[in-house]
Amino acid sequence: MKIHEFQAKQIFRKYQIPTPTGGLALDSEKARQIASEIGQFPVIVKAQIHAGGRGKGGGVLLAHSLDEVSQHAKSIIGMNLVTHQTGPEGKVVKQVLVEQGVNIEKELYLSLIPDRETSCILVIASEAGGMDIEEVAATTPEKIIKVYINPLSGIQPFHCRKVSFGLNLFPAVMKEFSQMLTRLYQLFIENDCSLVEINPLVITKENRVLALDAKMDFDDNAMFRHKDLLEFRDLDEEDPLDVEASKYNLNYINLDGTVGNMVNGAGLAMAVMDTIKLAGAEPANFLDVGGGATAEMVENGFKIILSDHKVKAILINIFGGILRCDVFANGVVEAARKTKINVPLVVRMEGTNVEEGRRILKESGLALFTADDLKSAGEIVSKIVVSQ
Amino acid sequence: MSIFVNSDTRLLVQGITGKEGQYHTRQCVAYGTDVVAGVTPGKGGFDMDGIPVFNGVQEAAKHTHANCSMIFVPPPFAADAIMESIDAGIELIIAITEGIPVLDMMKVKQIITGSGSRLIGPNCPGIITPGQAKIGIMPAQIHKPGGPIGVVSRSGTLTYEVVFQLTGQGIGQTTCIGIGGDPINGTNFIDCLEAFENDPETKGIVMVGEIGGNAEEDAAEFIKSNVTKPVVGFIAGLTAPPGRRMGHAGAITSGSSGTARAKIEALKKAGVHVCENLGYIGGICAEIFQS
């Protein structure tokens, strides 16, 4: 689960990680009020959307007067911000963060992620702050510092020294930096983060360490122990069909193609998407109904797929293991009765109780194409959409 | 022969009295797996279909000489259950549970390293040596005993599809292992490839991967210099959009790393016969393994 910059900074402040003075505004009047409370210029007006690259897209502007703050807030709030992470359709900005400008001496990059290879928390730091870190890593890998922290030991002073010396910090800021890094590590562990990124983390001319930006992502699997964080979820930042699916516990991702598909199991779902593509069509979604899917989940899956108006045909591929084919077939029949399936339906089933499942589908009188194997299922559905 | 499990495996089930635990324990027993004990804290002294239930793993192992544990404990308590089995010296631990937090698994991984226990999973279908022992949730009837092919996979139902096509071609399996779809897991591709390479009855290997991480690239490196048996590979996720988690916590690409294309290229370079269209994998296996 991702959250906004201003929300991440709220959590930062709880851990006494320094951030610039500022506040959130939903309109230009409030933005102006915050700026006058800050009491000095320049002031930064920053669009709050989940995607990165906001500055380049015109979503981060510098203001030198209260009038300019109002102007910038007006132009950013309501704008459709397009960045390399939003996709070409962009994202409508609903709110801005208004913050005090700072005297920057040095811009750094700092992030923490769980490293799957070593089972350690990986600290990535660089003197090349404020830039696209993937590009820095590709062009000048020597500018990237990596320090691995074993979760059993937690962060120790030597970890902090490794990072601070690696960043060539002045002795005067090392202590404050180490304190900040230690707190950041605690924040990471205590909130089950899957990413904490500060880009840039700045050293001010007054030798203070300040998180100018803040990005946080959480481990969805750990949300059961962080009910308090759920209030940070912004459904407007997610695809509406994805949100609808998550209500039904379905694993759904909306894509650009025309072949809707429903599969049990994530790996098999991906492989079925690939099969559709290799047969000459494009998948309209990823939908994993899970190993333990019920007739009700199947029905909800249909609803989601059919509410996507791009869909011209549906392919269902079920490998019955835990989910028995007869249970699934009943779900399909039930769903077809309740929701109007107005596009061709191709079904391929295999596994536990497959004979019974096939009989149920056959006797239901539903107009559907049945495929004997995955190969022909892909070919049939592709033929249908290509001929349309 | 087989790898990791056979008819001598003595299984205990953690979470045996839960709905999933009960159902799948019965399926395993029906297949012929020697289930000797169950563990559910607070239910010690009871039994499930005549299988004695204990409060803890150590106690269960002491009384029944169980050497393998299958875990159906819910995600908030699953890491603890795995660590309890490590602590009790269980040789093989198979964690079926899906949805364990990453930080919990990182700790488990640090603790299991050098402990003498082997973990398969989590978030996996388990392991089956057809005709001998089924430890997991896979549908038994699709398998064909007697070998000669070993199957290792990151996915559940995707593995069933592969095994189904193998059996359909008349090709049996020595052992089929699901290593799980999480970013941090116990046994990896390399462990399984090495075991299959050393198993005299396994004559060929099918490896099924998916997007995310670089386990397949590492496996490719290993195959190049250590595996003499023919390997057929499949990678799911050619059409997966970047940056989106595709169901499995581990199945996500970032930048150019973890993509299906990169994995396929790495496997091809290592001499693996890569099948790009899942519908054809049975036929390709027949061609490669029977020649």
JSON list of N, CA, C and O in Angstrom, two decimals, chain A residues 254-283:
[
{"chain": "A", "resi": 254, "resn": "ASN", "atom": "N", "xyz": [-6.41, -4.32, -13.88]},
{"chain": "A", "resi": 254, "resn": "ASN", "atom": "CA", "xyz": [-6.98, -3.92, -15.16]},
{"chain": "A", "resi": 254, "resn": "ASN", "atom": "C", "xyz": [-5.87, -3.62, -16.16]},
{"chain": "A", "resi": 254, "resn": "ASN", "atom": "O", "xyz": [-4.91, -2.93, -15.85]},
{"chain": "A", "resi": 255, "resn": "LEU", "atom": "N", "xyz": [-6.00, -4.18, -17.38]},
{"chain": "A", "resi": 255, "resn": "LEU", "atom": "CA", "xyz": [-5.00, -3.96, -18.43]},
{"chain": "A", "resi": 255, "resn": "LEU", "atom": "C", "xyz": [-5.67, -3.40, -19.69]},
{"chain": "A", "resi": 255, "resn": "LEU", "atom": "O", "xyz": [-6.87, -3.12, -19.68]},
{"chain": "A", "resi": 256, "resn": "ASP", "atom": "N", "xyz": [-4.89, -3.29, -20.77]},
{"chain": "A", "resi": 256, "resn": "ASP", "atom": "CA", "xyz": [-5.39, -2.57, -21.95]},
{"chain": "A", "resi": 256, "resn": "ASP", "atom": "C", "xyz": [-6.11, -3.40, -23.01]},
{"chain": "A", "resi": 256, "resn": "ASP", "atom": "O", "xyz": [-6.74, -2.85, -23.89]},
{"chain": "A", "resi": 257, "resn": "GLY", "atom": "N", "xyz": [-6.01, -4.73, -22.97]},
{"chain": "A", "resi": 257, "resn": "GLY", "atom": "CA", "xyz": [-6.51, -5.55, -24.07]},
{"chain": "A", "resi": 257, "resn": "GLY", "atom": "C", "xyz": [-8.01, -5.78, -24.06]},
{"chain": "A", "resi": 257, "resn": "GLY", "atom": "O", "xyz": [-8.76, -5.09, -23.37]},
{"chain": "A", "resi": 258, "resn": "THR", "atom": "N", "xyz": [-8.46, -6.76, -24.85]},
{"chain": "A", "resi": 258, "resn": "THR", "atom": "CA", "xyz": [-9.90, -6.99, -25.03]},
{"chain": "A", "resi": 258, "resn": "THR", "atom": "C", "xyz": [-10.37, -8.37, -24.56]},
{"chain": "A", "resi": 258, "resn": "THR", "atom": "O", "xyz": [-11.55, -8.64, -24.57]},
{"chain": "A", "resi": 259, "resn": "VAL", "atom": "N", "xyz": [-9.44, -9.25, -24.17]},
{"chain": "A", "resi": 259, "resn": "VAL", "atom": "CA", "xyz": [-9.85, -10.57, -23.71]},
{"chain": "A", "resi": 259, "resn": "VAL", "atom": "C", "xyz": [-9.87, -10.61, -22.18]},
{"chain": "A", "resi": 259, "resn": "VAL", "atom": "O", "xyz": [-8.83, -10.63, -21.52]},
{"chain": "A", "resi": 260, "resn": "GLY", "atom": "N", "xyz": [-11.09, -10.60, -21.62]},
{"chain": "A", "resi": 260, "resn": "GLY", "atom": "CA", "xyz": [-11.23, -10.75, -20.19]},
{"chain": "A", "resi": 260, "resn": "GLY", "atom": "C", "xyz": [-10.87, -12.18, -19.83]},
{"chain": "A", "resi": 260, "resn": "GLY", "atom": "O", "xyz": [-11.09, -13.09, -20.62]},
{"chain": "A", "resi": 261, "resn": "ASN", "atom": "N", "xyz": [-10.27, -12.38, -18.67]},
{"chain": "A", "resi": 261, "resn": "ASN", "atom": "CA", "xyz": [-9.94, -13.76, -18.31]},
{"chain": "A", "resi": 261, "resn": "ASN", "atom": "C", "xyz": [-10.01, -13.97, -16.81]},
{"chain": "A", "resi": 261, "resn": "ASN", "atom": "O", "xyz": [-9.80, -13.04, -16.03]},
{"chain": "A", "resi": 262, "resn": "MET", "atom": "N", "xyz": [-10.34, -15.19, -16.44]},
{"chain": "A", "resi": 262, "resn": "MET", "atom": "CA", "xyz": [-10.48, -15.57, -15.04]},
{"chain": "A", "resi": 262, "resn": "MET", "atom": "C", "xyz": [-9.76, -16.89, -14.84]},
{"chain": "A", "resi": 262, "resn": "MET", "atom": "O", "xyz": [-10.03, -17.85, -15.57]},
{"chain": "A", "resi": 263, "resn": "VAL", "atom": "N", "xyz": [-8.82, -16.93, -13.89]},
{"chain": "A", "resi": 263, "resn": "VAL", "atom": "CA", "xyz": [-7.97, -18.10, -13.72]},
{"chain": "A", "resi": 263, "resn": "VAL", "atom": "C", "xyz": [-7.81, -18.35, -12.22]},
{"chain": "A", "resi": 263, "resn": "VAL", "atom": "O", "xyz": [-7.91, -17.42, -11.43]},
{"chain": "A", "resi": 264, "resn": "ASN", "atom": "N", "xyz": [-7.58, -19.59, -11.81]},
{"chain": "A", "resi": 264, "resn": "ASN", "atom": "CA", "xyz": [-7.26, -19.82, -10.40]},
{"chain": "A", "resi": 264, "resn": "ASN", "atom": "C", "xyz": [-5.76, -20.02, -10.22]},
{"chain": "A", "resi": 264, "resn": "ASN", "atom": "O", "xyz": [-5.16, -20.91, -10.80]},
{"chain": "A", "resi": 265, "resn": "GLY", "atom": "N", "xyz": [-5.16, -19.15, -9.45]},
{"chain": "A", "resi": 265, "resn": "GLY", "atom": "CA", "xyz": [-3.71, -19.20, -9.22]},
{"chain": "A", "resi": 265, "resn": "GLY", "atom": "C", "xyz": [-3.02, -18.09, -9.99]},
{"chain": "A", "resi": 265, "resn": "GLY", "atom": "O", "xyz": [-3.31, -17.85, -11.16]},
{"chain": "A", "resi": 266, "resn": "ALA", "atom": "N", "xyz": [-2.09, -17.38, -9.31]},
{"chain": "A", "resi": 266, "resn": "ALA", "atom": "CA", "xyz": [-1.45, -16.21, -9.91]},
{"chain": "A", "resi": 266, "resn": "ALA", "atom": "C", "xyz": [-0.51, -16.59, -11.06]},
{"chain": "A", "resi": 266, "resn": "ALA", "atom": "O", "xyz": [-0.51, -15.95, -12.11]},
{"chain": "A", "resi": 267, "resn": "GLY", "atom": "N", "xyz": [0.29, -17.63, -10.85]},
{"chain": "A", "resi": 267, "resn": "GLY", "atom": "CA", "xyz": [1.25, -18.03, -11.88]},
{"chain": "A", "resi": 267, "resn": "GLY", "atom": "C", "xyz": [0.53, -18.48, -13.14]},
{"chain": "A", "resi": 267, "resn": "GLY", "atom": "O", "xyz": [0.87, -18.07, -14.26]},
{"chain": "A", "resi": 268, "resn": "LEU", "atom": "N", "xyz": [-0.51, -19.31, -12.94]},
{"chain": "A", "resi": 268, "resn": "LEU", "atom": "CA", "xyz": [-1.28, -19.80, -14.08]},
{"chain": "A", "resi": 268, "resn": "LEU", "atom": "C", "xyz": [-2.00, -18.64, -14.76]},
{"chain": "A", "resi": 268, "resn": "LEU", "atom": "O", "xyz": [-2.10, -18.60, -16.00]},
{"chain": "A", "resi": 269, "resn": "ALA", "atom": "N", "xyz": [-2.47, -17.66, -13.97]},
{"chain": "A", "resi": 269, "resn": "ALA", "atom": "CA", "xyz": [-3.16, -16.50, -14.55]},
{"chain": "A", "resi": 269, "resn": "ALA", "atom": "C", "xyz": [-2.22, -15.74, -15.47]},
{"chain": "A", "resi": 269, "resn": "ALA", "atom": "O", "xyz": [-2.60, -15.32, -16.57]},
{"chain": "A", "resi": 270, "resn": "MET", "atom": "N", "xyz": [-0.98, -15.56, -15.03]},
{"chain": "A", "resi": 270, "resn": "MET", "atom": "CA", "xyz": [0.00, -14.87, -15.88]},
{"chain": "A", "resi": 270, "resn": "MET", "atom": "C", "xyz": [0.26, -15.67, -17.15]},
{"chain": "A", "resi": 270, "resn": "MET", "atom": "O", "xyz": [0.36, -15.12, -18.25]},
{"chain": "A", "resi": 271, "resn": "ALA", "atom": "N", "xyz": [0.39, -16.99, -16.99]},
{"chain": "A", "resi": 271, "resn": "ALA", "atom": "CA", "xyz": [0.67, -17.85, -18.15]},
{"chain": "A", "resi": 271, "resn": "ALA", "atom": "C", "xyz": [-0.50, -17.82, -19.14]},
{"chain": "A", "resi": 271, "resn": "ALA", "atom": "O", "xyz": [-0.29, -17.87, -20.35]},
{"chain": "A", "resi": 272, "resn": "VAL", "atom": "N", "xyz": [-1.72, -17.72, -18.63]},
{"chain": "A", "resi": 272, "resn": "VAL", "atom": "CA", "xyz": [-2.89, -17.65, -19.51]},
{"chain": "A", "resi": 272, "resn": "VAL", "atom": "C", "xyz": [-2.90, -16.31, -20.26]},
{"chain": "A", "resi": 272, "resn": "VAL", "atom": "O", "xyz": [-3.18, -16.26, -21.46]},
{"chain": "A", "resi": 273, "resn": "MET", "atom": "N", "xyz": [-2.55, -15.22, -19.56]},
{"chain": "A", "resi": 273, "resn": "MET", "atom": "CA", "xyz": [-2.42, -13.92, -20.24]},
{"chain": "A", "resi": 273, "resn": "MET", "atom": "C", "xyz": [-1.41, -14.03, -21.39]},
{"chain": "A", "resi": 273, "resn": "MET", "atom": "O", "xyz": [-1.65, -13.51, -22.49]},
{"chain": "A", "resi": 274, "resn": "ASP", "atom": "N", "xyz": [-0.30, -14.70, -21.11]},
{"chain": "A", "resi": 274, "resn": "ASP", "atom": "CA", "xyz": [0.74, -14.87, -22.14]},
{"chain": "A", "resi": 274, "resn": "ASP", "atom": "C", "xyz": [0.19, -15.68, -23.32]},
{"chain": "A", "resi": 274, "resn": "ASP", "atom": "O", "xyz": [0.47, -15.37, -24.48]},
{"chain": "A", "resi": 275, "resn": "THR", "atom": "N", "xyz": [-0.58, -16.72, -22.99]},
{"chain": "A", "resi": 275, "resn": "THR", "atom": "CA", "xyz": [-1.16, -17.58, -24.03]},
{"chain": "A", "resi": 275, "resn": "THR", "atom": "C", "xyz": [-2.07, -16.77, -24.95]},
{"chain": "A", "resi": 275, "resn": "THR", "atom": "O", "xyz": [-2.05, -16.93, -26.17]},
{"chain": "A", "resi": 276, "resn": "ILE", "atom": "N", "xyz": [-2.88, -15.89, -24.34]},
{"chain": "A", "resi": 276, "resn": "ILE", "atom": "CA", "xyz": [-3.78, -15.03, -25.12]},
{"chain": "A", "resi": 276, "resn": "ILE", "atom": "C", "xyz": [-2.97, -14.17, -26.09]},
{"chain": "A", "resi": 276, "resn": "ILE", "atom": "O", "xyz": [-3.26, -14.07, -27.28]},
{"chain": "A", "resi": 277, "resn": "LYS", "atom": "N", "xyz": [-1.91, -13.59, -25.55]},
{"chain": "A", "resi": 277, "resn": "LYS", "atom": "CA", "xyz": [-1.05, -12.72, -26.36]},
{"chain": "A", "resi": 277, "resn": "LYS", "atom": "C", "xyz": [-0.38, -13.51, -27.50]},
{"chain": "A", "resi": 277, "resn": "LYS", "atom": "O", "xyz": [-0.34, -13.06, -28.65]},
{"chain": "A", "resi": 278, "resn": "LEU", "atom": "N", "xyz": [0.14, -14.69, -27.16]},
{"chain": "A", "resi": 278, "resn": "LEU", "atom": "CA", "xyz": [0.82, -15.49, -28.17]},
{"chain": "A", "resi": 278, "resn": "LEU", "atom": "C", "xyz": [-0.15, -15.99, -29.25]},
{"chain": "A", "resi": 278, "resn": "LEU", "atom": "O", "xyz": [0.26, -16.28, -30.37]},
{"chain": "A", "resi": 279, "resn": "ALA", "atom": "N", "xyz": [-1.44, -16.04, -28.92]},
{"chain": "A", "resi": 279, "resn": "ALA", "atom": "CA", "xyz": [-2.44, -16.46, -29.90]},
{"chain": "A", "resi": 279, "resn": "ALA", "atom": "C", "xyz": [-2.90, -15.27, -30.75]},
{"chain": "A", "resi": 279, "resn": "ALA", "atom": "O", "xyz": [-3.76, -15.41, -31.61]},
{"chain": "A", "resi": 280, "resn": "GLY", "atom": "N", "xyz": [-2.36, -14.08, -30.47]},
{"chain": "A", "resi": 280, "resn": "GLY", "atom": "CA", "xyz": [-2.64, -12.92, -31.33]},
{"chain": "A", "resi": 280, "resn": "GLY", "atom": "C", "xyz": [-3.62, -11.92, -30.76]},
{"chain": "A", "resi": 280, "resn": "GLY", "atom": "O", "xyz": [-3.98, -10.95, -31.43]},
{"chain": "A", "resi": 281, "resn": "ALA", "atom": "N", "xyz": [-4.07, -12.08, -29.52]},
{"chain": "A", "resi": 281, "resn": "ALA", "atom": "CA", "xyz": [-4.97, -11.10, -28.89]},
{"chain": "A", "resi": 281, "resn": "ALA", "atom": "C", "xyz": [-4.26, -10.47, -27.68]},
{"chain": "A", "resi": 281, "resn": "ALA", "atom": "O", "xyz": [-3.11, -10.78, -27.41]},
{"chain": "A", "resi": 282, "resn": "GLU", "atom": "N", "xyz": [-4.98, -9.58, -26.97]},
{"chain": "A", "resi": 282, "resn": "GLU", "atom": "CA", "xyz": [-4.38, -8.92, -25.80]},
{"chain": "A", "resi": 282, "resn": "GLU", "atom": "C", "xyz": [-5.27, -9.14, -24.58]},
{"chain": "A", "resi": 282, "resn": "GLU", "atom": "O", "xyz": [-6.48, -8.97, -24.65]},
{"chain": "A", "resi": 283, "resn": "PRO", "atom": "N", "xyz": [-4.68, -9.49, -23.42]},
{"chain": "A", "resi": 283, "resn": "PRO", "atom": "CA", "xyz": [-5.49, -9.67, -22.20]},
{"chain": "A", "resi": 283, "resn": "PRO", "atom": "C", "xyz": [-6.03, -8.33, -21.68]},
{"chain": "A", "resi": 283, "resn": "PRO", "atom": "O", "xyz": [-5.34, -7.31, -21.74]}
]
